[in-house]
């Protein structure tokens, strides 16, 4: 993405064009108050900035529209236009026209606001590779996901004259703490250390971990059911043997207790042995034990049903929590809701003050608060339900132990009595067979095959969690950032030495945390803010931008292929008069020439692929300098805005 033309339109429909060559060094030199610096602010405005710094002085009040023509790597073009504004702190309406290599600047009558700045940035950002980029600083960040687009990438391409010699910050608008935070969060992506879908992956990881917790609970429940079923089947087999019912020995040898018991239920009455032990005790003792066993089994079924109900409620609660969390995420993902009801007085997207407060914004904020309260309620209920599950499991364990002892006592009584009548024997066997049939019908659904299926499903989720954690490995990202910053540091040192600025002989690096240059001296780190001299501050601003764009170019990162510097000579010459008063042999003059030589060499080294635009007072006679001069605004009417546009009677 490189700049071809900046156009200004007055209210009479006249147009003033400023043309640039793509892939070259472009210099606009001239006297003060010719409108040179306004070019950078116009570019910033046309790239979608809603709070621009375009001048509103008398000459600029003659301008009705600003437009820029851009060319992309695939040969396509786009016109980005913005109407001049006055009185408003912010303005979001814009014009976007796209086309092929033959697209040119529109005529005045063709100018129309057909989009807003947000859509403009999304469309143009997608053209340079910033399509649906979502980043999240870390898994626990309170800032949440952040969309990365053209507005962020443009911060690496512009240096206003108030910024180029700043000692406390390096990048365009990074004196603003919000912009500085955005740069810290997104620079790792622009360096290629994190993926474009990082936020989506983190959201997937959170959801997959929730799924894993549910899968673990299902497997644990199935394992408990399997253990309970095993104990129940063994107890039934013992009861059957006590009354003389003989399961199929083949099935017993295979360990298939369930099939063995089912075979007993299906055995014809005539096939039962007549000499089996008589199960009839004295009737009163037997009946008392049988009633006790039935009572214990009924209570056990009640407790198991209670536990199943608690587990179902827990599962439903988890699904409800997921639904609430998803709604909260949707309401907070773009950070558009105000902190209080007064926030409804401004637009949540563009922050313009609204004529009337927006009730929708307030309603959405109240809905968010209600959802957050519901989530808190879920968290309060969770410990009580967990305690109830623990108590229920304890009761089930105690009932099973008591049932095992009582069943044993009943079996002993059955084995000790041997004088029961055949009818009593048949009755006892029928009773046991009926109990086996009823118990098998009410057994929990878990079996070996179902348990294996649940475990396979859980293992698949575990593998997904591991894959996502590998993609989002914090240690790996940190190492990737360090490696890439080291490469940038090598470029930075190269340009610092070429510019002959202080500290260039020592290791020099970009500090991502503080967004500043640090020189690693033997006595300790020396940040840019503690380095004196304006020429050093300018030098390191130029060096870091050239170093980063060198990296962006070699790694094909999604950043516009241009950089725009305003007044890089200001540390040496404050004006054209100051420059002329210096002699040709003045050391400062030679430093400025060297500075431009480095910029020119950078442009030549990337001929055709990268565009450098410099706005300044300096105007050297060297051929390599003059080859880059596109405009020399010196003379009475050699300015950005023609004198004929300014009507004293109107303005």
Coordinates of C-alpha atoms in Angstrom, one line a residue, residues 1-3 21-25 71-73 549-550 552-554 556-557 559-563 602-612:
X1 CA 0.0 0.0 0.0
X2 CA 1.7 3.2 -1.2
X3 CA 0.5 6.8 -1.7
X21 CA 6.1 8.3 -6.8
X22 CA 5.6 4.8 -5.4
X23 CA 8.7 2.8 -4.4
X24 CA 10.8 6.0 -4.3
X25 CA 12.1 8.7 -2.0
X71 CA -2.0 1.7 -4.8
X72 CA -1.8 -1.9 -3.5
X73 CA 0.6 -4.7 -4.2
X549 CA 10.0 -1.5 8.1
X550 CA 13.1 -3.4 7.1
X552 CA 8.2 -5.9 8.0
X553 CA 9.5 -6.0 4.4
X554 CA 11.7 -9.1 4.8
X556 CA 6.1 -9.7 4.5
X557 CA 4.1 -8.4 7.5
X559 CA 1.9 -3.0 7.3
X560 CA 1.5 -0.3 4.6
X561 CA 4.7 0.0 2.5
X562 CA 5.4 3.6 3.2
X563 CA 6.7 5.9 5.9
X602 CA 17.0 2.9 2.4
X603 CA 14.6 4.0 -0.4
X604 CA 17.1 2.9 -3.1
X605 CA 17.7 -0.5 -1.3
X606 CA 14.0 -1.2 -1.6
X607 CA 13.4 0.4 -5.0
X608 CA 9.8 -0.2 -6.1
X609 CA 8.7 -2.0 -2.9
X610 CA 8.8 0.8 -0.3
X611 CA 7.9 4.5 -0.4
X612 CA 9.6 7.1 1.7

